[in-house]
């Protein structure tokens, strides 16, 4: 039986987590060297995580927990006394053990069981987003181009509608962007759009947007100086393993990029517990795993400790596993050669304890038992100890729903994060540009239609003018023809008139000659008779004069008759 003493989880600047022949402590100054909690389902990993989280909170270190099963909310309430708990307290000699609640904040990507957690598309970045959407290497390359085009044009990618708009924009102008950035195929754009639709169908549109989570809001303490325990409700989220794993990777990256270097501190600035850690690395490309390794290696210099929780150490890549110095190994079962190999690998990671065989012990551990090894003050791994994990002081199991909701709505961050904000970003700018383009196209189409109508009217006017000119020409030709006919008719009439007048003159002359001849013949006849009868004869001169007078009289009568007929149109 262990020595009885007043129970304190955080004492003498050490965190008491387990009990072997003597208490086992985790040194706060070594807590940022990361750690691993491993073991088969039902062996006590969640309780170990709760006890460690409570200890860190007590010493003023904020904590992040992913609540996979929905049973961590009980940390906001005091634990409940029970026969089993009394037996454990007595068995471990924990005099002065008290139940207590811890300062707790609840978060939920979907906003149902906690403050909404949102991330902007730009903050997520093309690499993590490509993994989130399950894109091929070629499609991921096109997504990188889309992000680059957005950056070069000052277009903010805040939510999924921004990303869809950018994809549409790049796709519509891919010929131009292919020249400047590299090949952009319509097939890849279409594949990314389809992946976005599928992601939205899983509720992914709630994940992206503003206000974006400020990771520093998780690094708070309460009025008593205890670190807040931030619980991400992940019971629904874990149904989309890729989304869950990608979000955890984003958090690591965000912490690494935003926090300043602080070196080794007396205690960490914050501790992260990543449950179901194998989901971070499942189907992750080599480049992404390398980035995770780099972040895990370097983030400790920023005062952050990361603790992975998984069933077996083999779930974690070796390069990452090598960075996890504080280890709690719960029981593993070995029924297959692969499982036996995993047990041997887990045992080989510990510093040997001559008292027991590590490999055998791993398979013999009961619920709540574990093999424990923490770094000492010099950073050297301690000899592995077979120990019992101490009981948590908060409620084991979920808290009442009313209690959780009360804490959510009364928290200062409910106002900050509850309502989404949709400020101007790529979607609005591109929509406005498209509207302007449509307006210009409409104006151009209207101008083109107006020009077409103008040309049609001009063509019609020209056709009408030519028609009128042709009609006028024909009319002129008809008039000229009629005038020509009239002229010819008049000339013919004049000719006939001349001929008639000539004939008339000829007749007058003939009549005058005839009258003169008659006059002469009459005078000559009278002279002959008078000559025979002894009468008076007329001289030749007189006869000629009389003949001329008769002829002139005849001509004058004909001329007078012609004048009268000309004036009054009297017929002859």
XYZ file of C-alpha atoms in Angstrom, residues 11 16 30-31 33 53 138 241 244 393 455 557:
12
model
C 2.758 20.385 -6.323
C 1.426 14.295 -10.393
C 9.540 19.352 -20.162
C 5.852 19.303 -21.074
C 8.633 18.233 -25.548
C -5.601 18.370 -18.838
C -2.485 17.749 -60.846
C -12.221 12.058 -40.778
C -11.173 16.487 -38.630
C -11.394 15.427 -10.084
C -27.271 50.428 -91.269
C -58.290 86.678 -151.443
